[in-house]
């Protein structure tokens, strides 16, 4: 899929997408939304300050994709010299950090995925056969965040930990059941890279 972002005069970016590409990105963004989960229940009678000071989870998610999207803030490198007390101390720091930041991080990732879906739905309403997606500078940043999250999620499912793992993906035979996910991962990487380039001064 050869589409790539190009800068727009005055800021922002544009990319030509066909119907299949629109469908793939939208489907992945919806799946990401489902994985992140809904936001706090909206209750008109609820105290707005209560939501502001609501605490998030203190333990890391059990799903490996969510652990990749919401990693511990303090990591204890394996084999690092130290004691069990130090490891416990780092866990405690991570727990506190997660409690006060994860809700906001989830909301940001949710907003980015929704921005992608809404902009693609606007394209779909414009007609069949694909279209040129034009993003403002702010929309471009939301797309960049969502593309990054999608690649992290797919990379986690594919067990990609470093560049060597990525190199192996190019050698997967066509009959490998992971091949479609690999193609999506590489394609989204190209979109992400060209979008970054459009945002650079």
mmCIF file with all atom_site columns, C-alpha atoms in Angstrom:
data_model
loop_
_atom_site.group_PDB
_atom_site.id
_atom_site.type_symbol
_atom_site.label_atom_id
_atom_site.label_alt_id
_atom_site.label_comp_id
_atom_site.label_asym_id
_atom_site.label_entity_id
_atom_site.label_seq_id
_atom_site.pdbx_PDB_ins_code
_atom_site.Cartn_x
_atom_site.Cartn_y
_atom_site.Cartn_z
_atom_site.occupancy
_atom_site.B_iso_or_equiv
_atom_site.pdbx_formal_charge
_atom_site.auth_seq_id
_atom_site.auth_comp_id
_atom_site.auth_asym_id
_atom_site.auth_atom_id
_atom_site.pdbx_PDB_model_num
ATOM 1   C CA . UNK A 1 1   ? 0.000   0.000   0.000  1.00 0.00 ? 1   UNK A CA 1
ATOM 2   C CA . UNK A 1 2   ? 1.979   2.937   -1.293 1.00 0.00 ? 2   UNK A CA 1
ATOM 3   C CA . UNK A 1 3   ? 0.068   5.834   0.346  1.00 0.00 ? 3   UNK A CA 1
ATOM 4   C CA . UNK A 1 4   ? 2.156   8.303   2.285  1.00 0.00 ? 4   UNK A CA 1
ATOM 5   C CA . UNK A 1 5   ? 1.536   11.622  3.999  1.00 0.00 ? 5   UNK A CA 1
ATOM 6   C CA . UNK A 1 6   ? 2.608   14.866  2.386  1.00 0.00 ? 6   UNK A CA 1
ATOM 7   C CA . UNK A 1 7   ? 2.707   18.295  4.045  1.00 0.00 ? 7   UNK A CA 1
ATOM 8   C CA . UNK A 1 8   ? -0.042  20.816  3.416  1.00 0.00 ? 8   UNK A CA 1
ATOM 9   C CA . UNK A 1 9   ? 0.655   24.528  3.017  1.00 0.00 ? 9   UNK A CA 1
ATOM 10  C CA . UNK A 1 10  ? 0.224   26.237  6.367  1.00 0.00 ? 10  UNK A CA 1
ATOM 11  C CA . UNK A 1 11  ? 0.598   23.027  8.363  1.00 0.00 ? 11  UNK A CA 1
ATOM 12  C CA . UNK A 1 12  ? -1.128  19.697  8.477  1.00 0.00 ? 12  UNK A CA 1
ATOM 13  C CA . UNK A 1 13  ? -0.822  16.717  6.195  1.00 0.00 ? 13  UNK A CA 1
ATOM 14  C CA . UNK A 1 14  ? -2.649  14.880  3.426  1.00 0.00 ? 14  UNK A CA 1
ATOM 15  C CA . UNK A 1 15  ? -2.691  11.281  2.244  1.00 0.00 ? 15  UNK A CA 1
ATOM 16  C CA . UNK A 1 16  ? -4.593  9.510   -0.533 1.00 0.00 ? 16  UNK A CA 1
ATOM 17  C CA . UNK A 1 17  ? -6.360  6.394   0.764  1.00 0.00 ? 17  UNK A CA 1
ATOM 18  C CA . UNK A 1 18  ? -8.390  3.854   -1.160 1.00 0.00 ? 18  UNK A CA 1
ATOM 19  C CA . UNK A 1 19  ? -11.463 2.108   0.252  1.00 0.00 ? 19  UNK A CA 1
ATOM 20  C CA . UNK A 1 20  ? -9.485  -0.913  1.471  1.00 0.00 ? 20  UNK A CA 1
ATOM 21  C CA . UNK A 1 21  ? -6.941  1.259   3.285  1.00 0.00 ? 21  UNK A CA 1
ATOM 22  C CA . UNK A 1 22  ? -9.708  3.311   4.889  1.00 0.00 ? 22  UNK A CA 1
ATOM 23  C CA . UNK A 1 23  ? -11.431 0.122   6.031  1.00 0.00 ? 23  UNK A CA 1
ATOM 24  C CA . UNK A 1 24  ? -8.223  -1.366  7.482  1.00 0.00 ? 24  UNK A CA 1
ATOM 25  C CA . UNK A 1 25  ? -7.234  1.728   9.460  1.00 0.00 ? 25  UNK A CA 1
ATOM 26  C CA . UNK A 1 26  ? -10.785 2.250   10.728 1.00 0.00 ? 26  UNK A CA 1
ATOM 27  C CA . UNK A 1 27  ? -11.123 -1.386  11.796 1.00 0.00 ? 27  UNK A CA 1
ATOM 28  C CA . UNK A 1 28  ? -7.796  -1.285  13.641 1.00 0.00 ? 28  UNK A CA 1
ATOM 29  C CA . UNK A 1 29  ? -8.737  1.976   15.377 1.00 0.00 ? 29  UNK A CA 1
ATOM 30  C CA . UNK A 1 30  ? -12.069 0.482   16.506 1.00 0.00 ? 30  UNK A CA 1
ATOM 31  C CA . UNK A 1 31  ? -10.261 -2.587  17.851 1.00 0.00 ? 31  UNK A CA 1
ATOM 32  C CA . UNK A 1 32  ? -7.845  -0.301  19.698 1.00 0.00 ? 32  UNK A CA 1
ATOM 33  C CA . UNK A 1 33  ? -10.778 1.567   21.254 1.00 0.00 ? 33  UNK A CA 1
ATOM 34  C CA . UNK A 1 34  ? -12.316 -1.719  22.384 1.00 0.00 ? 34  UNK A CA 1
ATOM 35  C CA . UNK A 1 35  ? -9.007  -2.786  23.889 1.00 0.00 ? 35  UNK A CA 1
ATOM 36  C CA . UNK A 1 36  ? -8.470  0.482   25.773 1.00 0.00 ? 36  UNK A CA 1
ATOM 37  C CA . UNK A 1 37  ? -12.012 0.310   27.096 1.00 0.00 ? 37  UNK A CA 1
ATOM 38  C CA . UNK A 1 38  ? -14.662 2.927   27.775 1.00 0.00 ? 38  UNK A CA 1
ATOM 39  C CA . UNK A 1 39  ? -14.058 6.093   29.723 1.00 0.00 ? 39  UNK A CA 1
ATOM 40  C CA . UNK A 1 40  ? -15.612 6.832   33.084 1.00 0.00 ? 40  UNK A CA 1
ATOM 41  C CA . UNK A 1 41  ? -19.397 6.623   32.983 1.00 0.00 ? 41  UNK A CA 1
ATOM 42  C CA . UNK A 1 42  ? -20.883 9.989   32.166 1.00 0.00 ? 42  UNK A CA 1
ATOM 43  C CA . UNK A 1 43  ? -23.449 10.916  34.783 1.00 0.00 ? 43  UNK A CA 1
ATOM 44  C CA . UNK A 1 44  ? -24.952 14.384  34.575 1.00 0.00 ? 44  UNK A CA 1
ATOM 45  C CA . UNK A 1 45  ? -25.540 14.379  38.330 1.00 0.00 ? 45  UNK A CA 1
ATOM 46  C CA . UNK A 1 46  ? -21.967 13.329  39.140 1.00 0.00 ? 46  UNK A CA 1
ATOM 47  C CA . UNK A 1 47  ? -19.603 15.754  40.798 1.00 0.00 ? 47  UNK A CA 1
ATOM 48  C CA . UNK A 1 48  ? -17.166 17.002  38.091 1.00 0.00 ? 48  UNK A CA 1
ATOM 49  C CA . UNK A 1 49  ? -14.421 17.259  40.715 1.00 0.00 ? 49  UNK A CA 1
ATOM 50  C CA . UNK A 1 50  ? -14.869 13.594  41.602 1.00 0.00 ? 50  UNK A CA 1
ATOM 51  C CA . UNK A 1 51  ? -13.885 12.601  38.066 1.00 0.00 ? 51  UNK A CA 1
ATOM 52  C CA . UNK A 1 52  ? -10.938 14.999  38.143 1.00 0.00 ? 52  UNK A CA 1
ATOM 53  C CA . UNK A 1 53  ? -9.551  13.337  41.260 1.00 0.00 ? 53  UNK A CA 1
ATOM 54  C CA . UNK A 1 54  ? -10.554 9.774   40.398 1.00 0.00 ? 54  UNK A CA 1
ATOM 55  C CA . UNK A 1 55  ? -7.742  7.308   40.889 1.00 0.00 ? 55  UNK A CA 1
ATOM 56  C CA . UNK A 1 56  ? -6.777  4.820   38.228 1.00 0.00 ? 56  UNK A CA 1
ATOM 57  C CA . UNK A 1 57  ? -5.568  1.251   38.594 1.00 0.00 ? 57  UNK A CA 1
ATOM 58  C CA . UNK A 1 58  ? -2.425  0.572   40.586 1.00 0.00 ? 58  UNK A CA 1
ATOM 59  C CA . UNK A 1 59  ? -1.502  -2.747  38.961 1.00 0.00 ? 59  UNK A CA 1
ATOM 60  C CA . UNK A 1 60  ? -0.281  -3.227  35.389 1.00 0.00 ? 60  UNK A CA 1
ATOM 61  C CA . UNK A 1 61  ? -2.840  -4.667  32.937 1.00 0.00 ? 61  UNK A CA 1
ATOM 62  C CA . UNK A 1 62  ? -2.818  -8.424  32.397 1.00 0.00 ? 62  UNK A CA 1
ATOM 63  C CA . UNK A 1 63  ? -3.136  -8.125  28.598 1.00 0.00 ? 63  UNK A CA 1
ATOM 64  C CA . UNK A 1 64  ? 0.365   -7.881  27.050 1.00 0.00 ? 64  UNK A CA 1
ATOM 65  C CA . UNK A 1 65  ? -0.812  -5.277  24.519 1.00 0.00 ? 65  UNK A CA 1
ATOM 66  C CA . UNK A 1 66  ? -2.166  -3.029  27.264 1.00 0.00 ? 66  UNK A CA 1
ATOM 67  C CA . UNK A 1 67  ? 1.060   -3.529  29.221 1.00 0.00 ? 67  UNK A CA 1
ATOM 68  C CA . UNK A 1 68  ? 2.903   -2.251  26.146 1.00 0.00 ? 68  UNK A CA 1
ATOM 69  C CA . UNK A 1 69  ? 0.565   0.719   25.783 1.00 0.00 ? 69  UNK A CA 1
ATOM 70  C CA . UNK A 1 70  ? 0.647   1.483   29.528 1.00 0.00 ? 70  UNK A CA 1
ATOM 71  C CA . UNK A 1 71  ? 4.061   0.310   30.761 1.00 0.00 ? 71  UNK A CA 1
ATOM 72  C CA . UNK A 1 72  ? 5.416   0.697   34.270 1.00 0.00 ? 72  UNK A CA 1
ATOM 73  C CA . UNK A 1 73  ? 7.039   4.083   34.805 1.00 0.00 ? 73  UNK A CA 1
ATOM 74  C CA . UNK A 1 74  ? 9.910   2.625   36.835 1.00 0.00 ? 74  UNK A CA 1
ATOM 75  C CA . UNK A 1 75  ? 11.643  -0.425  35.480 1.00 0.00 ? 75  UNK A CA 1
ATOM 76  C CA . UNK A 1 76  ? 13.948  -2.728  37.351 1.00 0.00 ? 76  UNK A CA 1
ATOM 77  C CA . UNK A 1 77  ? 16.345  -4.022  34.680 1.00 0.00 ? 77  UNK A CA 1
ATOM 78  C CA . UNK A 1 78  ? 16.888  -7.755  34.924 1.00 0.00 ? 78  UNK A CA 1
ATOM 79  C CA . UNK A 1 79  ? 20.235  -8.617  36.401 1.00 0.00 ? 79  UNK A CA 1
ATOM 80  C CA . UNK A 1 80  ? 20.777  -5.125  37.770 1.00 0.00 ? 80  UNK A CA 1
ATOM 81  C CA . UNK A 1 81  ? 22.614  -5.131  41.090 1.00 0.00 ? 81  UNK A CA 1
ATOM 82  C CA . UNK A 1 82  ? 20.287  -4.412  43.951 1.00 0.00 ? 82  UNK A CA 1
ATOM 83  C CA . UNK A 1 83  ? 18.120  -5.950  46.559 1.00 0.00 ? 83  UNK A CA 1
ATOM 84  C CA . UNK A 1 84  ? 14.607  -7.249  46.814 1.00 0.00 ? 84  UNK A CA 1
ATOM 85  C CA . UNK A 1 85  ? 13.848  -4.068  48.739 1.00 0.00 ? 85  UNK A CA 1
ATOM 86  C CA . UNK A 1 86  ? 14.884  -1.947  45.741 1.00 0.00 ? 86  UNK A CA 1
ATOM 87  C CA . UNK A 1 87  ? 12.677  -4.017  43.435 1.00 0.00 ? 87  UNK A CA 1
ATOM 88  C CA . UNK A 1 88  ? 9.744   -3.583  45.791 1.00 0.00 ? 88  UNK A CA 1
ATOM 89  C CA . UNK A 1 89  ? 10.445  0.143   46.036 1.00 0.00 ? 89  UNK A CA 1
ATOM 90  C CA . UNK A 1 90  ? 10.344  0.511   42.230 1.00 0.00 ? 90  UNK A CA 1
ATOM 91  C CA . UNK A 1 91  ? 7.087   -1.456  42.102 1.00 0.00 ? 91  UNK A CA 1
ATOM 92  C CA . UNK A 1 92  ? 5.619   0.899   44.661 1.00 0.00 ? 92  UNK A CA 1
ATOM 93  C CA . UNK A 1 93  ? 6.700   3.961   42.655 1.00 0.00 ? 93  UNK A CA 1
ATOM 94  C CA . UNK A 1 94  ? 5.223   2.478   39.466 1.00 0.00 ? 94  UNK A CA 1
ATOM 95  C CA . UNK A 1 95  ? 1.984   1.680   41.255 1.00 0.00 ? 95  UNK A CA 1
ATOM 96  C CA . UNK A 1 96  ? 1.632   5.255   42.508 1.00 0.00 ? 96  UNK A CA 1
ATOM 97  C CA . UNK A 1 97  ? 2.489   6.725   39.116 1.00 0.00 ? 97  UNK A CA 1
ATOM 98  C CA . UNK A 1 98  ? -0.015  4.446   37.377 1.00 0.00 ? 98  UNK A CA 1
ATOM 99  C CA . UNK A 1 99  ? -2.751  5.305   39.884 1.00 0.00 ? 99  UNK A CA 1
ATOM 100 C CA . UNK A 1 100 ? -2.547  9.011   39.083 1.00 0.00 ? 100 UNK A CA 1
ATOM 101 C CA . UNK A 1 101 ? -1.751  8.946   35.356 1.00 0.00 ? 101 UNK A CA 1
ATOM 102 C CA . UNK A 1 102 ? -3.315  5.936   33.641 1.00 0.00 ? 102 UNK A CA 1
ATOM 103 C CA . UNK A 1 103 ? -6.846  7.340   33.414 1.00 0.00 ? 103 UNK A CA 1
ATOM 104 C CA . UNK A 1 104 ? -5.518  10.415  31.593 1.00 0.00 ? 104 UNK A CA 1
ATOM 105 C CA . UNK A 1 105 ? -3.287  8.295   29.339 1.00 0.00 ? 105 UNK A CA 1
ATOM 106 C CA . UNK A 1 106 ? -6.227  6.079   28.418 1.00 0.00 ? 106 UNK A CA 1
ATOM 107 C CA . UNK A 1 107 ? -8.388  9.127   27.695 1.00 0.00 ? 107 UNK A CA 1
ATOM 108 C CA . UNK A 1 108 ? -5.707  10.565  25.412 1.00 0.00 ? 108 UNK A CA 1
ATOM 109 C CA . UNK A 1 109 ? -5.298  7.319   23.492 1.00 0.00 ? 109 UNK A CA 1
ATOM 110 C CA . UNK A 1 110 ? -9.085  6.975   23.257 1.00 0.00 ? 110 UNK A CA 1
ATOM 111 C CA . UNK A 1 111 ? -9.396  10.535  21.899 1.00 0.00 ? 111 UNK A CA 1
ATOM 112 C CA . UNK A 1 112 ? -6.705  9.878   19.284 1.00 0.00 ? 112 UNK A CA 1
ATOM 113 C CA . UNK A 1 113 ? -8.372  6.679   18.066 1.00 0.00 ? 113 UNK A CA 1
ATOM 114 C CA . UNK A 1 114 ? -11.759 8.431   17.919 1.00 0.00 ? 114 UNK A CA 1
ATOM 115 C CA . UNK A 1 115 ? -10.228 11.280  15.899 1.00 0.00 ? 115 UNK A CA 1
ATOM 116 C CA . UNK A 1 116 ? -8.960  8.727   13.355 1.00 0.00 ? 116 UNK A CA 1
ATOM 117 C CA . UNK A 1 117 ? -12.360 7.042   13.119 1.00 0.00 ? 117 UNK A CA 1
ATOM 118 C CA . UNK A 1 118 ? -14.229 10.323  12.739 1.00 0.00 ? 118 UNK A CA 1
ATOM 119 C CA . UNK A 1 119 ? -11.926 11.645  10.031 1.00 0.00 ? 119 UNK A CA 1
ATOM 120 C CA . UNK A 1 120 ? -12.203 8.358   8.100  1.00 0.00 ? 120 UNK A CA 1
ATOM 121 C CA . UNK A 1 121 ? -15.992 8.357   8.473  1.00 0.00 ? 121 UNK A CA 1
ATOM 122 C CA . UNK A 1 122 ? -15.989 11.848  6.950  1.00 0.00 ? 122 UNK A CA 1
ATOM 123 C CA . UNK A 1 123 ? -14.075 10.447  3.986  1.00 0.00 ? 123 UNK A CA 1
ATOM 124 C CA . UNK A 1 124 ? -16.405 7.481   3.621  1.00 0.00 ? 124 UNK A CA 1
ATOM 125 C CA . UNK A 1 125 ? -19.374 9.829   3.407  1.00 0.00 ? 125 UNK A CA 1
ATOM 126 C CA . UNK A 1 126 ? -17.676 11.735  0.595  1.00 0.00 ? 126 UNK A CA 1
ATOM 127 C CA . UNK A 1 127 ? -17.980 8.883   -1.893 1.00 0.00 ? 127 UNK A CA 1
ATOM 128 C CA . UNK A 1 128 ? -16.635 5.527   -3.014 1.00 0.00 ? 128 UNK A CA 1
ATOM 129 C CA . UNK A 1 129 ? -13.284 4.680   -4.519 1.00 0.00 ? 129 UNK A CA 1
ATOM 130 C CA . UNK A 1 130 ? -11.124 6.393   -1.942 1.00 0.00 ? 130 UNK A CA 1
ATOM 131 C CA . UNK A 1 131 ? -10.282 9.996   -1.255 1.00 0.00 ? 131 UNK A CA 1
ATOM 132 C CA . UNK A 1 132 ? -7.590  12.364  -0.073 1.00 0.00 ? 132 UNK A CA 1
ATOM 133 C CA . UNK A 1 133 ? -7.568  12.753  3.701  1.00 0.00 ? 133 UNK A CA 1
ATOM 134 C CA . UNK A 1 134 ? -6.567  16.265  4.763  1.00 0.00 ? 134 UNK A CA 1
ATOM 135 C CA . UNK A 1 135 ? -5.563  16.815  8.377  1.00 0.00 ? 135 UNK A CA 1
ATOM 136 C CA . UNK A 1 136 ? -4.895  19.986  10.330 1.00 0.00 ? 136 UNK A CA 1
ATOM 137 C CA . UNK A 1 137 ? -1.713  20.161  12.391 1.00 0.00 ? 137 UNK A CA 1
ATOM 138 C CA . UNK A 1 138 ? -3.683  19.193  15.526 1.00 0.00 ? 138 UNK A CA 1
ATOM 139 C CA . UNK A 1 139 ? -5.421  16.321  13.724 1.00 0.00 ? 139 UNK A CA 1
ATOM 140 C CA . UNK A 1 140 ? -2.036  15.181  12.413 1.00 0.00 ? 140 UNK A CA 1
ATOM 141 C CA . UNK A 1 141 ? -0.699  14.922  15.963 1.00 0.00 ? 141 UNK A CA 1
ATOM 142 C CA . UNK A 1 142 ? -3.709  12.844  17.009 1.00 0.00 ? 142 UNK A CA 1
ATOM 143 C CA . UNK A 1 143 ? -3.216  10.578  14.016 1.00 0.00 ? 143 UNK A CA 1
ATOM 144 C CA . UNK A 1 144 ? 0.450   10.239  14.874 1.00 0.00 ? 144 UNK A CA 1
ATOM 145 C CA . UNK A 1 145 ? -0.432  9.154   18.414 1.00 0.00 ? 145 UNK A CA 1
ATOM 146 C CA . UNK A 1 146 ? -3.005  6.660   17.148 1.00 0.00 ? 146 UNK A CA 1
ATOM 147 C CA . UNK A 1 147 ? -0.650  5.209   14.509 1.00 0.00 ? 147 UNK A CA 1
ATOM 148 C CA . UNK A 1 148 ? 2.001   4.753   17.181 1.00 0.00 ? 148 UNK A CA 1
ATOM 149 C CA . UNK A 1 149 ? -0.484  2.981   19.465 1.00 0.00 ? 149 UNK A CA 1
ATOM 150 C CA . UNK A 1 150 ? -1.676  0.739   16.638 1.00 0.00 ? 150 UNK A CA 1
ATOM 151 C CA . UNK A 1 151 ? 1.892   -0.276  15.810 1.00 0.00 ? 151 UNK A CA 1
ATOM 152 C CA . UNK A 1 152 ? 2.661   -0.945  19.478 1.00 0.00 ? 152 UNK A CA 1
ATOM 153 C CA . UNK A 1 153 ? -0.453  -3.110  19.744 1.00 0.00 ? 153 UNK A CA 1
ATOM 154 C CA . UNK A 1 154 ? 0.294   -5.090  16.573 1.00 0.00 ? 154 UNK A CA 1
ATOM 155 C CA . UNK A 1 155 ? 3.983   -5.337  17.477 1.00 0.00 ? 155 UNK A CA 1
ATOM 156 C CA . UNK A 1 156 ? 3.041   -6.771  20.843 1.00 0.00 ? 156 UNK A CA 1
ATOM 157 C CA . UNK A 1 157 ? 0.801   -9.397  19.240 1.00 0.00 ? 157 UNK A CA 1
ATOM 158 C CA . UNK A 1 158 ? 3.663   -10.275 16.866 1.00 0.00 ? 158 UNK A CA 1
ATOM 159 C CA . UNK A 1 159 ? 6.198   -10.403 19.757 1.00 0.00 ? 159 UNK A CA 1
ATOM 160 C CA . UNK A 1 160 ? 8.333   -7.663  18.222 1.00 0.00 ? 160 UNK A CA 1
ATOM 161 C CA . UNK A 1 161 ? 10.800  -6.438  20.827 1.00 0.00 ? 161 UNK A CA 1
ATOM 162 C CA . UNK A 1 162 ? 13.599  -4.911  18.738 1.00 0.00 ? 162 UNK A CA 1
ATOM 163 C CA . UNK A 1 163 ? 14.850  -4.182  15.224 1.00 0.00 ? 163 UNK A CA 1
ATOM 164 C CA . UNK A 1 164 ? 16.029  -7.774  14.701 1.00 0.00 ? 164 UNK A CA 1
ATOM 165 C CA . UNK A 1 165 ? 12.470  -8.995  15.179 1.00 0.00 ? 165 UNK A CA 1
ATOM 166 C CA . UNK A 1 166 ? 11.309  -6.504  12.544 1.00 0.00 ? 166 UNK A CA 1
ATOM 167 C CA . UNK A 1 167 ? 13.912  -7.796  10.088 1.00 0.00 ? 167 UNK A CA 1
ATOM 168 C CA . UNK A 1 168 ? 12.536  -11.326 10.488 1.00 0.00 ? 168 UNK A CA 1
ATOM 169 C CA . UNK A 1 169 ? 9.096   -10.135 9.453  1.00 0.00 ? 169 UNK A CA 1
ATOM 170 C CA . UNK A 1 170 ? 10.291  -9.470  5.922  1.00 0.00 ? 170 UNK A CA 1
ATOM 171 C CA . UNK A 1 171 ? 11.193  -13.135 5.536  1.00 0.00 ? 171 UNK A CA 1
ATOM 172 C CA . UNK A 1 172 ? 7.853   -14.616 6.604  1.00 0.00 ? 172 UNK A CA 1
ATOM 173 C CA . UNK A 1 173 ? 6.374   -16.901 3.921  1.00 0.00 ? 173 UNK A CA 1
ATOM 174 C CA . UNK A 1 174 ? 3.091   -15.773 2.387  1.00 0.00 ? 174 UNK A CA 1
ATOM 175 C CA . UNK A 1 175 ? 1.244   -18.727 3.903  1.00 0.00 ? 175 UNK A CA 1
ATOM 176 C CA . UNK A 1 176 ? 2.193   -17.701 7.468  1.00 0.00 ? 176 UNK A CA 1
ATOM 177 C CA . UNK A 1 177 ? -1.037  -16.704 9.294  1.00 0.00 ? 177 UNK A CA 1
ATOM 178 C CA . UNK A 1 178 ? 0.765   -13.661 10.747 1.00 0.00 ? 178 UNK A CA 1
ATOM 179 C CA . UNK A 1 179 ? 1.479   -12.240 7.298  1.00 0.00 ? 179 UNK A CA 1
ATOM 180 C CA . UNK A 1 180 ? -1.572  -9.908  7.085  1.00 0.00 ? 180 UNK A CA 1
ATOM 181 C CA . UNK A 1 181 ? -0.771  -8.471  10.512 1.00 0.00 ? 181 UNK A CA 1
ATOM 182 C CA . UNK A 1 182 ? 2.865   -8.039  9.495  1.00 0.00 ? 182 UNK A CA 1
ATOM 183 C CA . UNK A 1 183 ? 1.834   -6.210  6.312  1.00 0.00 ? 183 UNK A CA 1
ATOM 184 C CA . UNK A 1 184 ? -0.397  -3.894  8.353  1.00 0.00 ? 184 UNK A CA 1
ATOM 185 C CA . UNK A 1 185 ? 2.434   -3.286  10.842 1.00 0.00 ? 185 UNK A CA 1
ATOM 186 C CA . UNK A 1 186 ? 4.914   -2.350  8.113  1.00 0.00 ? 186 UNK A CA 1
ATOM 187 C CA . UNK A 1 187 ? 2.393   -0.222  6.199  1.00 0.00 ? 187 UNK A CA 1
ATOM 188 C CA . UNK A 1 188 ? 1.390   1.701   9.327  1.00 0.00 ? 188 UNK A CA 1
ATOM 189 C CA . UNK A 1 189 ? 5.095   2.238   10.004 1.00 0.00 ? 189 UNK A CA 1
ATOM 190 C CA . UNK A 1 190 ? 5.473   3.873   6.611  1.00 0.00 ? 190 UNK A CA 1
ATOM 191 C CA . UNK A 1 191 ? 2.462   6.094   7.225  1.00 0.00 ? 191 UNK A CA 1
ATOM 192 C CA . UNK A 1 192 ? 3.795   7.021   10.650 1.00 0.00 ? 192 UNK A CA 1
ATOM 193 C CA . UNK A 1 193 ? 7.236   7.891   9.317  1.00 0.00 ? 193 UNK A CA 1
ATOM 194 C CA . UNK A 1 194 ? 5.899   10.116  6.537  1.00 0.00 ? 194 UNK A CA 1
ATOM 195 C CA . UNK A 1 195 ? 3.504   11.817  8.955  1.00 0.00 ? 195 UNK A CA 1
ATOM 196 C CA . UNK A 1 196 ? 6.392   12.564  11.323 1.00 0.00 ? 196 UNK A CA 1
ATOM 197 C CA . UNK A 1 197 ? 8.272   14.124  8.404  1.00 0.00 ? 197 UNK A CA 1
ATOM 198 C CA . UNK A 1 198 ? 5.350   16.427  7.623  1.00 0.00 ? 198 UNK A CA 1
ATOM 199 C CA . UNK A 1 199 ? 5.289   17.699  11.208 1.00 0.00 ? 199 UNK A CA 1
ATOM 200 C CA . UNK A 1 200 ? 8.986   18.477  11.377 1.00 0.00 ? 200 UNK A CA 1
ATOM 201 C CA . UNK A 1 201 ? 9.885   22.185  10.964 1.00 0.00 ? 201 UNK A CA 1
#
